[in-house]
Coordinates of N, CA and C in Angstrom, one line a residue:
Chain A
X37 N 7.0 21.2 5.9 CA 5.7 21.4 5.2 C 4.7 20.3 5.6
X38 N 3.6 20.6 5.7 CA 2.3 19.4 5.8 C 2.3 19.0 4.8
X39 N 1.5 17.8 5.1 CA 1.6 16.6 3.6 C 0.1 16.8 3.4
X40 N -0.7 16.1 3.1 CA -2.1 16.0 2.4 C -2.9 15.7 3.6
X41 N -4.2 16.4 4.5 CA -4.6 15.9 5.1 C -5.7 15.9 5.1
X42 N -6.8 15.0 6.2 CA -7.8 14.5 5.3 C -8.6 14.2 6.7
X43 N -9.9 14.9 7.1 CA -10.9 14.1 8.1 C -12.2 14.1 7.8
X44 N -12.7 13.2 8.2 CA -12.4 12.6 10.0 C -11.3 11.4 9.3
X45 N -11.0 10.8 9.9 CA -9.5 9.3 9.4 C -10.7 7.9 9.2
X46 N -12.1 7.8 10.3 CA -13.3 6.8 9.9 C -14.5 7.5 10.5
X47 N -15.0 6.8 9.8 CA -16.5 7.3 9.8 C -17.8 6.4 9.4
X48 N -18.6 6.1 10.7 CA -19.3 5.1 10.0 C -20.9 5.5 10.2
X49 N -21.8 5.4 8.9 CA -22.8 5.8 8.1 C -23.9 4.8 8.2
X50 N -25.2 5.4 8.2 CA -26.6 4.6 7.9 C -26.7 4.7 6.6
X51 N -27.2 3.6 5.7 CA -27.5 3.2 5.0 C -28.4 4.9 4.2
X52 N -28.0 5.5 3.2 CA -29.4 6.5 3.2 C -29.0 7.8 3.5
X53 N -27.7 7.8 4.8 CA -26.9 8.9 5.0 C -26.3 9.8 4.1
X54 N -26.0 11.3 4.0 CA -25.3 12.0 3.9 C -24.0 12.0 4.5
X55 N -22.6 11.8 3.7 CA -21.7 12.0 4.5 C -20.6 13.0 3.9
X56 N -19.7 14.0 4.8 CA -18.7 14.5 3.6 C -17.5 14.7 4.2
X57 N -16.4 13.5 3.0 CA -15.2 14.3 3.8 C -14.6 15.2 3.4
X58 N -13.4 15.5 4.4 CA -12.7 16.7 3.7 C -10.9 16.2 3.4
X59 N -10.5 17.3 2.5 CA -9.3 17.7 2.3 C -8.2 18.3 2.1
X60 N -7.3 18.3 2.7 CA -6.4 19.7 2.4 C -5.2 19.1 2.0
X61 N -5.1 19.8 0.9 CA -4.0 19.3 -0.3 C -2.4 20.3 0.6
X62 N -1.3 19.3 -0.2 CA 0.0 19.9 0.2 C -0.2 21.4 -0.6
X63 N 0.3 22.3 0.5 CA 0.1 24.3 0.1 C 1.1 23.7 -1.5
X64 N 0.4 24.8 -2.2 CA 1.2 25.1 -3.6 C 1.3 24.0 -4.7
X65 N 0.5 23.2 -4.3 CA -0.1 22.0 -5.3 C -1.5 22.7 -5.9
X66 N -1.2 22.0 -7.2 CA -2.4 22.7 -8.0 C -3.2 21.2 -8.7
X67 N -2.9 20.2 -8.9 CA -3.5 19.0 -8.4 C -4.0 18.5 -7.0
X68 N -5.3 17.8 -7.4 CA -5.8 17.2 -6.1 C -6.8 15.9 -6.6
X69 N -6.6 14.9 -6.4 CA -7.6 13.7 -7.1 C -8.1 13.2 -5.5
X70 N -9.4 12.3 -5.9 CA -10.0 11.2 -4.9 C -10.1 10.2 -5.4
X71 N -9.9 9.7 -4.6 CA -9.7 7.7 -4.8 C -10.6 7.1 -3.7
X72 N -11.1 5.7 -4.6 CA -11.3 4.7 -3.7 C -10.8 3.6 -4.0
X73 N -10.5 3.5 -2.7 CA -9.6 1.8 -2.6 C -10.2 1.0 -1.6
X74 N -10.4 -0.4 -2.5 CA -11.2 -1.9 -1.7 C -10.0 -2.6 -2.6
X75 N -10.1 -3.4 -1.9 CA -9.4 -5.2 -1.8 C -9.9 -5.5 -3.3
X76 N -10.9 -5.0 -3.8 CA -12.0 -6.1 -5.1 C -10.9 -5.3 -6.3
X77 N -11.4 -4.0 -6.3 CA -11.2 -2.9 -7.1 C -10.2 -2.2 -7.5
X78 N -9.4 -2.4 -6.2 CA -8.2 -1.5 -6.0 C -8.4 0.0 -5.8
X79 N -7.7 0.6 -6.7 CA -7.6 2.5 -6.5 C -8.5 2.7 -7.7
X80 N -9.6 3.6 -7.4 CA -10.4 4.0 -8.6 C -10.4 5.3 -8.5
X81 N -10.3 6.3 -9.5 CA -10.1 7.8 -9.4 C -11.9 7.8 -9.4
X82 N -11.9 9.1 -8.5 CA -13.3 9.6 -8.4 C -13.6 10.8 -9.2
X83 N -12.7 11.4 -8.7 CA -12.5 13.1 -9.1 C -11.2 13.6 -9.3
X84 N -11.0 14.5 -10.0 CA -9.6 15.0 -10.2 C -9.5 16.8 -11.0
X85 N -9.5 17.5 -9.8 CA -9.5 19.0 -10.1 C -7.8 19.4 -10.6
X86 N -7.6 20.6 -11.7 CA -6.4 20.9 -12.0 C -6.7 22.6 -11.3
X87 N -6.1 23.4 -10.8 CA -6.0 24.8 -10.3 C -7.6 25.1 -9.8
X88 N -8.6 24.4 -8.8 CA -9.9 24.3 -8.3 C -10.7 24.0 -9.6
X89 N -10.8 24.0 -11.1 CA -11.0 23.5 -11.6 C -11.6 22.1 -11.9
X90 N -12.8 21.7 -11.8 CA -12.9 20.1 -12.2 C -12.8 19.7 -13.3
X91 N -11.7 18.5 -13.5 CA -11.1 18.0 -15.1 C -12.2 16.9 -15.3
X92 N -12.4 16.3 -14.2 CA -12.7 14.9 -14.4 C -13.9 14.2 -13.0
X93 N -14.9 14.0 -13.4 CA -15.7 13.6 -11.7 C -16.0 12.5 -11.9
X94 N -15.3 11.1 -12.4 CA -15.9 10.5 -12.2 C -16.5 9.0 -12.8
X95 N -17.2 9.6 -14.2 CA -17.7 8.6 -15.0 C -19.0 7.5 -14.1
X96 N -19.2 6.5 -13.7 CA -19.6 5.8 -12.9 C -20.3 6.6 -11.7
X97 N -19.3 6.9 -10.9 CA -19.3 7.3 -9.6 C -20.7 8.9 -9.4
X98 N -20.6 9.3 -10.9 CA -21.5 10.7 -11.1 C -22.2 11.0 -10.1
X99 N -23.5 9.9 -9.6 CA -24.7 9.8 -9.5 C -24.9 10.3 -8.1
X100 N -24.1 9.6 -7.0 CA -24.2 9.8 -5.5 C -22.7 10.5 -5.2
X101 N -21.9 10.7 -6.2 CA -20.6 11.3 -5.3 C -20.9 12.6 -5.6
X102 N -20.0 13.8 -5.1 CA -19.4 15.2 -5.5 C -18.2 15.3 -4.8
X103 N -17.6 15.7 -5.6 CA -16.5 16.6 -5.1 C -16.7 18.0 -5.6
X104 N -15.8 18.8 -4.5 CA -16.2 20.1 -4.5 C -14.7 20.7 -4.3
X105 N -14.1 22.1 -4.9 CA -12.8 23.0 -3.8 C -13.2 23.8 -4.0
X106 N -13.5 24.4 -2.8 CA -13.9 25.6 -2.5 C -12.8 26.5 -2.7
X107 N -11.5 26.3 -2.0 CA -10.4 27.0 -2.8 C -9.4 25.7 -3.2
X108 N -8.1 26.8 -3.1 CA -7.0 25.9 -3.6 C -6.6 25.1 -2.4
X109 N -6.9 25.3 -1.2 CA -6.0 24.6 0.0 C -7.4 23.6 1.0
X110 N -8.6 23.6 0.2 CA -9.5 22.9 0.8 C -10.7 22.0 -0.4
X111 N -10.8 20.9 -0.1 CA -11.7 20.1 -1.0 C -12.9 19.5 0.1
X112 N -13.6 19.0 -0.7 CA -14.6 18.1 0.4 C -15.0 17.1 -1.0
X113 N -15.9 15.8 -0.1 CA -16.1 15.0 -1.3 C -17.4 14.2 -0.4
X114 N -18.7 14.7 -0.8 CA -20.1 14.5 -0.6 C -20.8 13.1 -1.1
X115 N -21.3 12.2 -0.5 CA -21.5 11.0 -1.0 C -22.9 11.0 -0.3
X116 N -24.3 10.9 -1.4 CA -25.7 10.8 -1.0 C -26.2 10.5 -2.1
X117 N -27.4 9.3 -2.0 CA -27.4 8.9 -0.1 C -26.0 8.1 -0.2
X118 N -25.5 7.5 1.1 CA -24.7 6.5 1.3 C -25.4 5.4 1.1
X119 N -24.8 4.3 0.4 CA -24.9 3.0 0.3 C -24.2 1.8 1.1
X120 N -24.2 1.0 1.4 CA -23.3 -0.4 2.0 C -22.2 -0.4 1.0
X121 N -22.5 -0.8 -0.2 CA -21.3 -0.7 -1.2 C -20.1 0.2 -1.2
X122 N -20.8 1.4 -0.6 CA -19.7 2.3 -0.7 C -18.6 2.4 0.6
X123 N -18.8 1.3 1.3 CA -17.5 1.2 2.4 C -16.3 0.8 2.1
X124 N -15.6 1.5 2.2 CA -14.0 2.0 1.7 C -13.1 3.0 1.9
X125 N -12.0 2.8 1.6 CA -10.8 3.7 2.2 C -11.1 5.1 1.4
X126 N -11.0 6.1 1.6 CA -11.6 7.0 0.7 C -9.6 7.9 0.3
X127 N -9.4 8.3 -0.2 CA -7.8 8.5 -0.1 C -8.0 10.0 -0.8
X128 N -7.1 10.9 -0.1 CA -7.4 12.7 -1.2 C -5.9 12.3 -1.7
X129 N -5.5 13.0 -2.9 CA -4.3 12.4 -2.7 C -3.8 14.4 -4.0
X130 N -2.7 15.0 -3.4 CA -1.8 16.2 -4.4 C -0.6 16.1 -5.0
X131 N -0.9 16.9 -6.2 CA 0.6 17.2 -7.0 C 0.6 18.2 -7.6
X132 N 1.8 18.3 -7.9 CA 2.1 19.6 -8.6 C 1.6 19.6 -10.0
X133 N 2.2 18.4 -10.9 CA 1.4 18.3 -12.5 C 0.9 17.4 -12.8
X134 N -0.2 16.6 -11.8 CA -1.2 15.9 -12.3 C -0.3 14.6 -12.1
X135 N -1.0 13.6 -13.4 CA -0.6 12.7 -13.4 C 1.3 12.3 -13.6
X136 N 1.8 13.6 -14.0 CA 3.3 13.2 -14.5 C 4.1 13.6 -13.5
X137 N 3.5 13.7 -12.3 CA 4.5 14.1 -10.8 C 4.2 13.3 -9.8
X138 N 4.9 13.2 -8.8 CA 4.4 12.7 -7.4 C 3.4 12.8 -7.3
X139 N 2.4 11.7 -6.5 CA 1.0 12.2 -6.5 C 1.7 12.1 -4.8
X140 N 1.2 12.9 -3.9 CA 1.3 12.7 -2.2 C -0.3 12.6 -1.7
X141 N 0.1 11.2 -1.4 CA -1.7 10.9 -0.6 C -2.0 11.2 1.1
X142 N -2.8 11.5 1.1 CA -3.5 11.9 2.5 C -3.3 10.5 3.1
X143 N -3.8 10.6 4.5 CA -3.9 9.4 5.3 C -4.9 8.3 5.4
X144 N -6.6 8.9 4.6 CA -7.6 8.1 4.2 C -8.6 8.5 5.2
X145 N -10.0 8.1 4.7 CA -10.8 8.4 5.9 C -11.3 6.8 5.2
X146 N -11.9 6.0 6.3 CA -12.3 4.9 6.6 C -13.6 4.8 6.5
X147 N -14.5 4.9 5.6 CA -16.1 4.5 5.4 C -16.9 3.4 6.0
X148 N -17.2 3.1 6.9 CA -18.1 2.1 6.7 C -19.9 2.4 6.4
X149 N -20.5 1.7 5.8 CA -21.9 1.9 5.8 C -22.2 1.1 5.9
X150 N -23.2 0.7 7.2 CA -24.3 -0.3 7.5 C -25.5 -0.2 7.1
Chain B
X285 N -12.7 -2.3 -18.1 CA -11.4 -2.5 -19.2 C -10.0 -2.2 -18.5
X286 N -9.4 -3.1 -18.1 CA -8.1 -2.9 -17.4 C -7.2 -2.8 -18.0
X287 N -6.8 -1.6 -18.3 CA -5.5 -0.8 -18.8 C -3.8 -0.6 -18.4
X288 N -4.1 -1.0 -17.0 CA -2.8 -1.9 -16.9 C -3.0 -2.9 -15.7
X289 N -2.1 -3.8 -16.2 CA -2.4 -5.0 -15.8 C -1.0 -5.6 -14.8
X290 N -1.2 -6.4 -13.3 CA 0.0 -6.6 -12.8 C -0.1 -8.1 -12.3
X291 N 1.1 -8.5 -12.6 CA 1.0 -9.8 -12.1 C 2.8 -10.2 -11.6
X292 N 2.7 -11.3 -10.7 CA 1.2 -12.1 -10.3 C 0.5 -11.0 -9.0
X293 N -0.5 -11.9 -8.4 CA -1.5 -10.5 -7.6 C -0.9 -11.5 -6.1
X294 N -0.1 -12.1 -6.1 CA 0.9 -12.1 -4.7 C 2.2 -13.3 -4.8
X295 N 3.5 -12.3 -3.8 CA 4.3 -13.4 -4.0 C 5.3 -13.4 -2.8
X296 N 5.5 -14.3 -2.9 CA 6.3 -14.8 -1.6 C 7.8 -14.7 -2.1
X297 N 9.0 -14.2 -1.5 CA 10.3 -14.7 -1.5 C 10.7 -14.8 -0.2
X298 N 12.2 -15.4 0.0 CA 13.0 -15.7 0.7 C 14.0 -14.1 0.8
X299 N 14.1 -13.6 2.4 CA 14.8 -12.6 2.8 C 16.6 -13.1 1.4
X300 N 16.9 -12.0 1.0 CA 17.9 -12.1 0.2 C 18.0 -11.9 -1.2
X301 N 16.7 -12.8 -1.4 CA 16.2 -12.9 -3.3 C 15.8 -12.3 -3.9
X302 N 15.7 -12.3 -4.7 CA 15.0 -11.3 -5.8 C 13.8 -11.4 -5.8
X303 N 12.8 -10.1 -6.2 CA 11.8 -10.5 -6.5 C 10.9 -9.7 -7.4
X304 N 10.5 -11.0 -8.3 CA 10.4 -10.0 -9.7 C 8.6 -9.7 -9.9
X305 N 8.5 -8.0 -10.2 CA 7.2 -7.7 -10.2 C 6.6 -7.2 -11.5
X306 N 5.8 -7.4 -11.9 CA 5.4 -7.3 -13.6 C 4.3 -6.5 -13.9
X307 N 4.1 -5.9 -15.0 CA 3.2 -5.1 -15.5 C 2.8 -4.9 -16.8
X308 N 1.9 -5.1 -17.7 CA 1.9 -4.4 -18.5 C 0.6 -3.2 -19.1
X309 N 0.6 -2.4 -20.1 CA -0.2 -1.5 -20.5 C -0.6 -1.8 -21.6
X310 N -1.9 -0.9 -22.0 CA -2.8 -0.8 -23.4 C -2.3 0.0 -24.0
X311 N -1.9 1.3 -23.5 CA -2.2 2.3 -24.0 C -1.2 2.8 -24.7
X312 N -0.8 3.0 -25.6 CA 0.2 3.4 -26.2 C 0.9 4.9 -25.9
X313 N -0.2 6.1 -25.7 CA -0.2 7.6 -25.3 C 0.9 7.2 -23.7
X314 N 0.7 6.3 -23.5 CA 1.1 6.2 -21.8 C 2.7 7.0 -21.6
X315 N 3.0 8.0 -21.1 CA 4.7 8.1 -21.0 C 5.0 8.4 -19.9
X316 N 4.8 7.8 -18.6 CA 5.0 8.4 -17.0 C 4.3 7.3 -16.9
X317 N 5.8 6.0 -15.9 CA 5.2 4.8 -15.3 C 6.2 4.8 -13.8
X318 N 5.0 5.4 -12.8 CA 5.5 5.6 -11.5 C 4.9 3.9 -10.7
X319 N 5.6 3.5 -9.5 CA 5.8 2.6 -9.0 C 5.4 3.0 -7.7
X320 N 3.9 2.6 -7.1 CA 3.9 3.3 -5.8 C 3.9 2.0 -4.8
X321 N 4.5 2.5 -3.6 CA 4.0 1.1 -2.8 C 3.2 0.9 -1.6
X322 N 2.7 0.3 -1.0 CA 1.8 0.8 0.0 C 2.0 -0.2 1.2
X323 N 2.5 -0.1 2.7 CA 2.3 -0.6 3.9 C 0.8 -0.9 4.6
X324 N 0.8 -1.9 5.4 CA -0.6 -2.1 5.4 C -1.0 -0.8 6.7
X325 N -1.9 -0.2 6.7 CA -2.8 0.5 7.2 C -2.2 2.2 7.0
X326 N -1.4 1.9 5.7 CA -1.0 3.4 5.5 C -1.1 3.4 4.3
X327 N -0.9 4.9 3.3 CA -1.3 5.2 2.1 C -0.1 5.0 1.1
X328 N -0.5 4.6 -0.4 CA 0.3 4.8 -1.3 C 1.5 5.6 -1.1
X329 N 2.7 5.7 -1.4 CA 3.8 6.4 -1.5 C 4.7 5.9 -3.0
X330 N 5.0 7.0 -3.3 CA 5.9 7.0 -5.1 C 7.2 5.9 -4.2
X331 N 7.6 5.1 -5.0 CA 8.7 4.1 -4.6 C 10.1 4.7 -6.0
X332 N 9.4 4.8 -6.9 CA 10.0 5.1 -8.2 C 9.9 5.0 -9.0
X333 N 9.9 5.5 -10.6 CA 9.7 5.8 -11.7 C 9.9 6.4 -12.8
X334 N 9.7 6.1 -13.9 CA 10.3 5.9 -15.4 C 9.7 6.1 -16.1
X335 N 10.5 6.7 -17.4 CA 9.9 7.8 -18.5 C 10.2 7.2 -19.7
X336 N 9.5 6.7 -20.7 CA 10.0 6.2 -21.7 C 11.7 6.5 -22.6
X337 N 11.6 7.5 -22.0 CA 13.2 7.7 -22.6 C 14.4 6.7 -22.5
X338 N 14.2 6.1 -21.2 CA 15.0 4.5 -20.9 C 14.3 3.8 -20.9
X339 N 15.3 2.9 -20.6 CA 14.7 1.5 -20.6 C 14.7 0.7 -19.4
X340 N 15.5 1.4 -18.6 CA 15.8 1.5 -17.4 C 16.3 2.5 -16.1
X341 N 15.6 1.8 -15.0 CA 15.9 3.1 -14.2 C 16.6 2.6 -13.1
X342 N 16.6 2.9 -12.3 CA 17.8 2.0 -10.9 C 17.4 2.8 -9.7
X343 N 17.2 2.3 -8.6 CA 17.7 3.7 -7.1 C 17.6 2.2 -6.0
X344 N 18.9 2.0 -5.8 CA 19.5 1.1 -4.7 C 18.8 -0.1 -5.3
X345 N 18.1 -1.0 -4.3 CA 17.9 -2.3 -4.4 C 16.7 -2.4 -5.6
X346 N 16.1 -1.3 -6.1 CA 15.1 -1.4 -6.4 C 15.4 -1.0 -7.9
X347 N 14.8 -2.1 -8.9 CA 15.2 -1.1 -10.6 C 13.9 -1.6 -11.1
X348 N 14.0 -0.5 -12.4 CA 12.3 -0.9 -13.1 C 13.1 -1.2 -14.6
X349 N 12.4 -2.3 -15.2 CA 12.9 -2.7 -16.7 C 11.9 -2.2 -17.4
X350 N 12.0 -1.6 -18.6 CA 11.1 -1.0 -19.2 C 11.1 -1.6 -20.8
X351 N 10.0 -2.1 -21.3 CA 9.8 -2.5 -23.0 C 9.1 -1.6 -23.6
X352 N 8.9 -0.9 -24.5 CA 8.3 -0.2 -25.1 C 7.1 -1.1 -26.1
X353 N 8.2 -1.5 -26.6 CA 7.8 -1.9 -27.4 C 6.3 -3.6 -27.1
X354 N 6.7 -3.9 -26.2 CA 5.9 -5.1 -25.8 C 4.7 -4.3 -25.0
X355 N 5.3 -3.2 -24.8 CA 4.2 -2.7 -23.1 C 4.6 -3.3 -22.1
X356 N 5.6 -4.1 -21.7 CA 5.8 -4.5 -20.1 C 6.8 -3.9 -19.3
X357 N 6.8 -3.3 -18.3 CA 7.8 -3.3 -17.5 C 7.8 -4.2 -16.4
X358 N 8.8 -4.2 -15.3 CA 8.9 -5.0 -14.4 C 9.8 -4.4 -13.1
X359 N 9.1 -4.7 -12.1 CA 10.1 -3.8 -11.0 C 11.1 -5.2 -10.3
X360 N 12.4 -4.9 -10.4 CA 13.0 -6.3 -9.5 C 13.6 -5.6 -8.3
X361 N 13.3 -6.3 -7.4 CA 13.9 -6.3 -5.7 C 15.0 -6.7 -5.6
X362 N 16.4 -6.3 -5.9 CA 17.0 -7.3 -5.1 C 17.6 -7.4 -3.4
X363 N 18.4 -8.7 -3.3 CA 18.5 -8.7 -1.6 C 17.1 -8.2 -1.1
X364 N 16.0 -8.4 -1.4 CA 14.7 -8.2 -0.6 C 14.8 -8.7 0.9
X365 N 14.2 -7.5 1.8 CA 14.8 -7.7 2.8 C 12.9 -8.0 3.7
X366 N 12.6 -8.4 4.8 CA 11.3 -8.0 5.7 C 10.6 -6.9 5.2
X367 N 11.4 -5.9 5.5 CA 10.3 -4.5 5.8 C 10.1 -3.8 3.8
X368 N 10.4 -5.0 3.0 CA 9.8 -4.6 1.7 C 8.3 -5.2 1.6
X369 N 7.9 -5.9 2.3 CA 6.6 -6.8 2.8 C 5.8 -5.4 2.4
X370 N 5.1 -5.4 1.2 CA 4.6 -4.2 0.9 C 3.3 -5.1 -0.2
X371 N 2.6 -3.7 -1.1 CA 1.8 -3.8 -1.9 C 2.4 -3.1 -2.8
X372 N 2.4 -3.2 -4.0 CA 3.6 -3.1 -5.2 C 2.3 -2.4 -5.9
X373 N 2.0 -1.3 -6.3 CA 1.1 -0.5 -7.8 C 2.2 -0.2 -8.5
X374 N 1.9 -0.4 -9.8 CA 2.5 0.0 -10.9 C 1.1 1.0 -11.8
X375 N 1.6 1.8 -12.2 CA 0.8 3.1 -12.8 C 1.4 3.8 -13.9
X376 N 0.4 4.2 -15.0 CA 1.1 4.7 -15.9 C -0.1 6.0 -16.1
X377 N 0.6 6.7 -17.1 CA 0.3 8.1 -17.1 C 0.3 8.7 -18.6
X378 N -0.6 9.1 -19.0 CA -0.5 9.9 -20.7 C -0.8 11.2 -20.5
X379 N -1.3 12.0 -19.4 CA -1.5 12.9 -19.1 C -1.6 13.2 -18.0
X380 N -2.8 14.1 -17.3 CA -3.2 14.5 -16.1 C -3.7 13.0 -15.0
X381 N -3.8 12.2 -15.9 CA -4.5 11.2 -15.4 C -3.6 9.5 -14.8
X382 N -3.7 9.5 -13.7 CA -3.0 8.2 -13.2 C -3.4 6.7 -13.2
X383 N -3.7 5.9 -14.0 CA -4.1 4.7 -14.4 C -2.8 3.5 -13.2
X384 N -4.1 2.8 -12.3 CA -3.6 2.0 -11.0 C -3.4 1.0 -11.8
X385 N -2.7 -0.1 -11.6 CA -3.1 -1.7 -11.8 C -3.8 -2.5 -10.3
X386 N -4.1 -3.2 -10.4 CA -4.3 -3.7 -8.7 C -3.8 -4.4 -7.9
X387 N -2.2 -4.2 -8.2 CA -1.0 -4.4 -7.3 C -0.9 -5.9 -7.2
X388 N 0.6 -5.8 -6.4 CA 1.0 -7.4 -6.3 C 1.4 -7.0 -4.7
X389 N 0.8 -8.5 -4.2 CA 1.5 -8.3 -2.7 C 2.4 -9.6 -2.5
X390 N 3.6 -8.4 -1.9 CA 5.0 -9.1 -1.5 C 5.0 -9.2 -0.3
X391 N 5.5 -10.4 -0.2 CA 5.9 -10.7 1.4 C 7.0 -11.1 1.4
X392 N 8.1 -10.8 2.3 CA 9.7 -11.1 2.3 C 9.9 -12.2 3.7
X393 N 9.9 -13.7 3.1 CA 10.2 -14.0 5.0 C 11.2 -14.3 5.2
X394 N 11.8 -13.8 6.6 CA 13.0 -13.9 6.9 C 13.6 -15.0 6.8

C-alpha cells in the first residue's frame, strides 16, 4: 500500500506569491490533517478534514491558508499571498479515526519564501 | 496556551543508558497519548502509545509511564542505543484532534 504522498517535496516562493500543495492520503483513510513544523513552533495543525468534510481550518492560520479535498484520495492546501514567515515544512499527514489512531505523515513539502 | 508540555527540550546520554523523557497535560478530556518520533530530514512516525486505562505500556526498549492523576507521563529508553538519536513528540488526544508538545531531542553517543 502507499503511504501519504505529498508534492512538490520544496518549493521556493516570492514574497506575494500564490502557492498550492498537494496531497494524497493513505487509500481508505477518512482522516487527513495539515501541519506546520519550524524549529520555534513545532507541529501546528492547520486543517483537519473527517470523510472530505472540514472539522477544523485552522483558527490563526484562516486568513491566507485553505485547505481544500476535492475527494477522499486528494487534498491541496493554498497559501495567498505567501509571506517570508511562512517558510516551513508543510507535512499532509492520514488516519483512519482522527486523532485516536495512527496518524501516517507524508514526506513534507519544503517552503521557502523570500 | 501550551497544552502539553515536554521536557527537557534536549538530552544527551551515554550508548547503554537510560533515557528518561517527560511530559505533561492540561487537559483533563485528554484519553489517547501517542509517542511520535521523528529522524532528521524525515517525518513524524507513531513510536508508541497509551490509553488511560494503564498506567503503563511497554514494546522492547521502549515503555511509557503514565499518571493520571498528576497529568505526567514519561517515555524511558532503555539500553539506548545511536540510531535512537531522534526527536521524541509526545501528544495527547480527547478527540478528533492531536495536541504536539515541542519535543525533546535525544542524542545517544556512542
Amino acid at each position: 500500500d502507499a503511504g501519504v504522498t505529498q508534492t512538490p517535496r520544496h518549493e521556493v516562493a516570492e514574497k506575494g506569491q500564490t502557492i498550492i500543495l498537494k496531497c494524497e492520503p493513505v487509500s481508505g483513510h477518512n482522516d487527513l490533517f495539515w501541519y506546520r513544523q519550524t524549529k520555534i513552533q513545532g507541529l501546528e495543525l492547520l486543517s483537519y478534514f473527517r470523510s472530505k468534510s472540514l472539522m477544523e481550518d485552522g483558527g490563526a492560520f484562516k486568513d491566507r491558508f485553505k485547505a481544500e479535498m476535492l475527494n477522499s484520495s486528494f487534498s491541496t492546501l493554498k497559501i495567498q499571498p505567501t509571506e517570508p514567515k511562512d517558510s516551513a515544512v508543510y507535512l499532509c499527514a492520514s488516519s483512519g479515526l482522527g486523532g485516536q489512531d495512527e496518524q501516517y505523515f507524508g514526506p513534507g513539502t519544503r517552503l521557502t519564501v523570500l | 496556551q501550551q497544552q502539553v508540555r515536554q521536557s527537557p527540550q534536549s538530552l544527551t546520554v551515554w550508548e547503554g543508558e537510560t533515557a528518561i523523557l517527560n511530559c505533561s497535560y492540561e487537559d483533563s478530556t485528554f484519553d489517547y497519548f501517542p509517542w511520535y518520533w521523528q529522524f532528521p530530514r524525515e517525518s513524524p512516525a507513531l513510536l508508541i502509545a497509551i490509553r488511560p486505562v494503564s498506567n503503563k505500556k511497554e514494546d522492547g526498549r521502549f515503555t511509557i509511564f503514565f499518571n493520571k492523576r498528576e497529568k505526567k507521563l514519561s517515555l524511558h529508553i532503555t539500553d539506548s542505543q545511536p540510531g535512537d538519536s531522534a526527536t521524541y513528540f509526545c501528544a495527547a488526544s480527547g478527540g478528533y484532534k492531536l495536541t504536539f508538545g515541542t519535543g525533546t531531542s535525544l542524542l545517544v553517543d556512542p
